[in-house]
Coordinates of C-alpha atoms in Angstrom, one line a residue:
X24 CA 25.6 -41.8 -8.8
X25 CA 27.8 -39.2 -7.4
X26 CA 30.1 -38.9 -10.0
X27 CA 27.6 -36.8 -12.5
X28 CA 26.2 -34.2 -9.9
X29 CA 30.1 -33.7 -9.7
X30 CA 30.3 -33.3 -13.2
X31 CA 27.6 -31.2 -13.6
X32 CA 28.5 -28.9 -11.1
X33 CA 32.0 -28.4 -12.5
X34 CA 30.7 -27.1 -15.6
X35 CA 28.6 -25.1 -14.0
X36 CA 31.3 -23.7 -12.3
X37 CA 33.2 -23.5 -15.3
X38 CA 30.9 -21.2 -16.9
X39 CA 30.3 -18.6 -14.1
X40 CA 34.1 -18.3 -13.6
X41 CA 34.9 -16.2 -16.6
X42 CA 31.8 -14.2 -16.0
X43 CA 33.0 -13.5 -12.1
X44 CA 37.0 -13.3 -13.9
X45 CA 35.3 -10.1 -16.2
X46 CA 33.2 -8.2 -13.7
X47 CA 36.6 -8.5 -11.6
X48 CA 38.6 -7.2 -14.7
X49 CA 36.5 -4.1 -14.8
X50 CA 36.3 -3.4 -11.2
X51 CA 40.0 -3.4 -11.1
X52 CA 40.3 -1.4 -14.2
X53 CA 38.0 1.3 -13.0
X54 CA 39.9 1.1 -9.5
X55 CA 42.7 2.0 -12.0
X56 CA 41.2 4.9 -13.6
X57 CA 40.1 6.2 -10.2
X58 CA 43.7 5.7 -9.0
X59 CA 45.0 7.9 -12.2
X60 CA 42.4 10.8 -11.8
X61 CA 42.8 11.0 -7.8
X62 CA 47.6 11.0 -8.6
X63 CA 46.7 13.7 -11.6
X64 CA 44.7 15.5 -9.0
X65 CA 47.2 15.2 -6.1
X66 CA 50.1 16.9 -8.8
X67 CA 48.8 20.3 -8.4
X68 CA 50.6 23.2 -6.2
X69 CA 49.3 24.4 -3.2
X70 CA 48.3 27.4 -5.0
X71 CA 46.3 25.8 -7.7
X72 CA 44.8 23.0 -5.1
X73 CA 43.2 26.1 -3.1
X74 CA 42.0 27.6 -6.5
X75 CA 40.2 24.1 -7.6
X76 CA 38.9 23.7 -3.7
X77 CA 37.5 27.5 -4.2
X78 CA 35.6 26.9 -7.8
X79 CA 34.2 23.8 -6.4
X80 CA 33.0 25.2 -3.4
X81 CA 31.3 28.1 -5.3
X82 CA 29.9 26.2 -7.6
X83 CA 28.2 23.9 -4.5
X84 CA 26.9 27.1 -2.7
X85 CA 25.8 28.1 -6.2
X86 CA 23.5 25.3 -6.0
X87 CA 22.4 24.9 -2.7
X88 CA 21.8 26.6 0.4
X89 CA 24.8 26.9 2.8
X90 CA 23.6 25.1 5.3
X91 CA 22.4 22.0 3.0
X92 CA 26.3 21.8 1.7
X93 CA 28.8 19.5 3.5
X94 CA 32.4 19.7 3.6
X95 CA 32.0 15.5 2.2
X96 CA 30.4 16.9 -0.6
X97 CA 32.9 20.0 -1.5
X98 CA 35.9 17.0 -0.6
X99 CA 34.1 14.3 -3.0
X100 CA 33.4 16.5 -6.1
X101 CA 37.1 17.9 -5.8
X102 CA 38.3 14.6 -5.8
X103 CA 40.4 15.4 -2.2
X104 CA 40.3 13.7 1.5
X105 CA 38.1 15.5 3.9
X106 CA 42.1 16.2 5.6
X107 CA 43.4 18.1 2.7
X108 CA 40.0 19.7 2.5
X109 CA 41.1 20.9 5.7
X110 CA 44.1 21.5 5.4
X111 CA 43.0 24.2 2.9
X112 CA 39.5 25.7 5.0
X113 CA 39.3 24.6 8.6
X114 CA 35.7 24.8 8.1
X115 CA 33.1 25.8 5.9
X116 CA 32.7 28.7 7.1
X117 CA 36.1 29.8 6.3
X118 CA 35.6 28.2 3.0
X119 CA 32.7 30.7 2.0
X120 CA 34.9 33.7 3.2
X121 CA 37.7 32.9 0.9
X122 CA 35.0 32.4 -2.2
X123 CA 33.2 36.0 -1.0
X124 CA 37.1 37.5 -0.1
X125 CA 38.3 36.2 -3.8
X126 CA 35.2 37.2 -5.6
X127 CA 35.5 41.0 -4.0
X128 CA 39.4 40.8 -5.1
X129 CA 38.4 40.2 -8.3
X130 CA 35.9 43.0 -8.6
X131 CA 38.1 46.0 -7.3
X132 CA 40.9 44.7 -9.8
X133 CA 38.1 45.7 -12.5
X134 CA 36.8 48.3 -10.9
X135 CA 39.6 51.5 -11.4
X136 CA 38.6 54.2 -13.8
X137 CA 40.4 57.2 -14.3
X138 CA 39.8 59.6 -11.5
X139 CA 40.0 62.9 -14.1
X140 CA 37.0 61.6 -16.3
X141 CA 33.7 62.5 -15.7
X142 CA 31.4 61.0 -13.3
X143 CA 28.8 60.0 -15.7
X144 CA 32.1 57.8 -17.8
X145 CA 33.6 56.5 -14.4
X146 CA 30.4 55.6 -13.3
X147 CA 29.8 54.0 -16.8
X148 CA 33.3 52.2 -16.7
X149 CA 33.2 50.4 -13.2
X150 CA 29.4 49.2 -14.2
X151 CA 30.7 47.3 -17.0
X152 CA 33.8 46.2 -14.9
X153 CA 31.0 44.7 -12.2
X154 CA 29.1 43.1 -14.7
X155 CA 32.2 41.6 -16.8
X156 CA 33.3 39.6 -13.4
X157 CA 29.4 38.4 -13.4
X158 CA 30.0 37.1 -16.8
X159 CA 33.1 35.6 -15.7
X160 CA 32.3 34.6 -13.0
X161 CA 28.4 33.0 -12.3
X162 CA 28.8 30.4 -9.7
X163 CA 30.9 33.0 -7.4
X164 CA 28.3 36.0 -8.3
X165 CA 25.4 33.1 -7.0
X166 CA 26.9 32.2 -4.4
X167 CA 27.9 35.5 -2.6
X168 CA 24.5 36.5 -2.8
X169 CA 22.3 34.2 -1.7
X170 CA 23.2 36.2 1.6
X171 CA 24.4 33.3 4.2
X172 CA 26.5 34.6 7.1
X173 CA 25.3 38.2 6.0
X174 CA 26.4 39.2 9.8
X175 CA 29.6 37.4 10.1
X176 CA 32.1 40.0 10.8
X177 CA 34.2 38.7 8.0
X178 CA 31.7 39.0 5.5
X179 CA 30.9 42.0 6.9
X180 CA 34.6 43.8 6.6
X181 CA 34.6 42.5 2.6
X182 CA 30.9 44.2 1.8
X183 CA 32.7 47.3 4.1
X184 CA 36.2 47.6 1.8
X185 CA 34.0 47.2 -1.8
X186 CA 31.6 50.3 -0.1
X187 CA 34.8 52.2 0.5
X188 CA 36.7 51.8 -2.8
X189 CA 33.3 52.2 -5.3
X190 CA 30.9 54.1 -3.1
X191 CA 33.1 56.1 -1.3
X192 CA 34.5 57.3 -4.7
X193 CA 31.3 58.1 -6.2
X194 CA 30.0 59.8 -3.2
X195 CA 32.9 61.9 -2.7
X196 CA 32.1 63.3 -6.5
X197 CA 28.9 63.5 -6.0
X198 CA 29.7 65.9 -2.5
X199 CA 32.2 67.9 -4.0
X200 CA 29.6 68.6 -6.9
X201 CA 27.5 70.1 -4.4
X202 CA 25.5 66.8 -3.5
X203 CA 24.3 66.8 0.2
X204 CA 26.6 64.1 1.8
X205 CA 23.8 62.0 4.1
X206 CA 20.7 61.7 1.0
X207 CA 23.9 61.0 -1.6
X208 CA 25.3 57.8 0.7
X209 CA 21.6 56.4 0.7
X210 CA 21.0 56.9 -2.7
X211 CA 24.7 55.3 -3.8
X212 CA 24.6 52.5 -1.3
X213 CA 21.5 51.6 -2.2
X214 CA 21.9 51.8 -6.3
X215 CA 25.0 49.4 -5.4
X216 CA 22.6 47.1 -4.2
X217 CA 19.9 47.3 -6.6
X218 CA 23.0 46.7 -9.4
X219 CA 24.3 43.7 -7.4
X220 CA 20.3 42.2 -6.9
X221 CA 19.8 42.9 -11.0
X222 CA 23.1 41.1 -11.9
X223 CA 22.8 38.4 -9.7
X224 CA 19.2 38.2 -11.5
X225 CA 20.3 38.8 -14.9
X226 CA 23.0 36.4 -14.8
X227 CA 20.6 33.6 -13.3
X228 CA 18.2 34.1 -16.5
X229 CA 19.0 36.6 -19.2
X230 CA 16.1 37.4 -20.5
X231 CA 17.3 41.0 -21.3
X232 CA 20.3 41.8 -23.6
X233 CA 23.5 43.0 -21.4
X234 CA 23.0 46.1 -23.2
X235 CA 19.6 46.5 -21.6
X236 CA 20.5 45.2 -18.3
X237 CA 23.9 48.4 -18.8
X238 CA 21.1 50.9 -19.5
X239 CA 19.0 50.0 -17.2
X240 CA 21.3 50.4 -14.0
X241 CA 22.6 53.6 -15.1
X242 CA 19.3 55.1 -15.2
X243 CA 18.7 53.6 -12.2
X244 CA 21.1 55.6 -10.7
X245 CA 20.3 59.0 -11.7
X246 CA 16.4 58.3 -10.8
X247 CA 18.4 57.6 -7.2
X248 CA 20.1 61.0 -7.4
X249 CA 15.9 62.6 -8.2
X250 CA 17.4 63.8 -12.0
X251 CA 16.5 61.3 -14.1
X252 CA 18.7 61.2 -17.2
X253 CA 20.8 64.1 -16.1
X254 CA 24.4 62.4 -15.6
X255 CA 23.7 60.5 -18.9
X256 CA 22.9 63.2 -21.5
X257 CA 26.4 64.6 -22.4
X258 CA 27.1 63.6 -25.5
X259 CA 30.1 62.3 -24.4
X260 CA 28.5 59.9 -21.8
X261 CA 26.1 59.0 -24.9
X262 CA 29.2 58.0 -26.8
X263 CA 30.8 55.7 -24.4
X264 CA 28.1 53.8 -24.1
X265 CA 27.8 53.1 -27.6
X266 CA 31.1 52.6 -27.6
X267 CA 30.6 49.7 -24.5
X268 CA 27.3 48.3 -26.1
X269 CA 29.2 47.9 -29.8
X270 CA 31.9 45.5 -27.6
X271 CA 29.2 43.4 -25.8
X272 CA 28.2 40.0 -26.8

């Protein structure tokens, strides 16, 4: 009597085993595919490591508040330990000042016109500059202004130095031109703002051309100055930015 319940069982056994031998195969062999993405990752430089920690970062702040975004996550989606993730960024914090720190780099690289044109072309220049690194840039330009650690002193040193090297310049020509220097740093500090706040907002959903969104901030700043459409009526103003909007996509 015992010897078909034996019997049966073996074949029964002989039919899962191939199924369990398979879904064992492909474990492995995804193990394996995991194990060749995770060497290919581990063969970058230090250099290029920080760069892929930075982009993935940025693009996680890009899509979440900083608070809701955990080192795990940033570690996990970059395909690193948590221990290289810090050997990198001690924390997060220090992560999101080396995106904001890069980011303002990669601005003031754009951003040098020649100091003998006009105002009206410099000014035109360094907008298209600030909006090209948008462009190039959408998860960094997100991220840096969604306005976490606003008051860190960090944070606060790399708003300071972009001030200094854009709005200093254009304040400075603006004083020399006659421009009272106290009502020309409100009005340029704040047009910098209003030009960051449209870009982030432009870049989020274009609904306007980047021709438009060009136009618009340059009239935006001569309604700042109280002479609307003074700065950008030379003809050779008028030119340029033909000239730019003929280039854009």
């Amino acid at each position: 009597m015992l010897c078909p319940r034996t019997t049966t069982k073996h074949r029964r056994n002989d039919k899962v085993a191939p199924v369990y031998q398979k879904k064992q195969a492909t474990a492995q062999q995804a193990e394996a595919v995991v194990d060749a993405l995770m060497k290919e990752r581990s063969r970058l430089e230090p250099q290029q490591r920080r760069e892929q920690l930075l982009d993935t970062g940025a693009a996680l702040f890009a899509e979440k508040p900083y608070e809701d975004v955990l080192l795990n996550d940033i570690a996990a989606r970059a395909g690193v330990s948590r221990a290289t993730l810090y050997h990198y960024f001690p924390s997060k914090r220090d992560l999101y000042v080396a995106i904001f720190k890069r980011a303002s780099n990669r601005f003031l690289a754009r951003v040098g016109p020649d100091p003998q044109l006009p105002l009206a072309e410099q000014l035109a220049a360094g907008l298209e500059a600030h909006i090209q690194t948008f462009v190039d840039h959408p998860y960094e330009a997100v991220t840096i202004n969604r306005g976490a650690l606003s008051d860190d002193p960090a944070i606060q040193a790399i708003i300071a130095e972009e001030l200094n090297v854009v709005g200093q310049r254009l304040i400075d020509k603006l004083v020399a031109e006659g421009r009272l220097r106290e009502v020309t740093e409100i009005a340029v500090e704040g047009w910098l703002a209003f030009v960051r706040a449209a870009c982030v907002k432009w870049i989020q959903s274009p609904n306007i051309s980047r021709a438009d969104l060009t136009e618009m901030c340059l009239r935006a700043f001569d309604c700042a100055l109280g002479h609307p459409n003074k700065l950008l009526a030379s003809p050779n103003v008028r030119n340029m930015r033909s000239r730019l909007f003929a280039l854009l996509p």
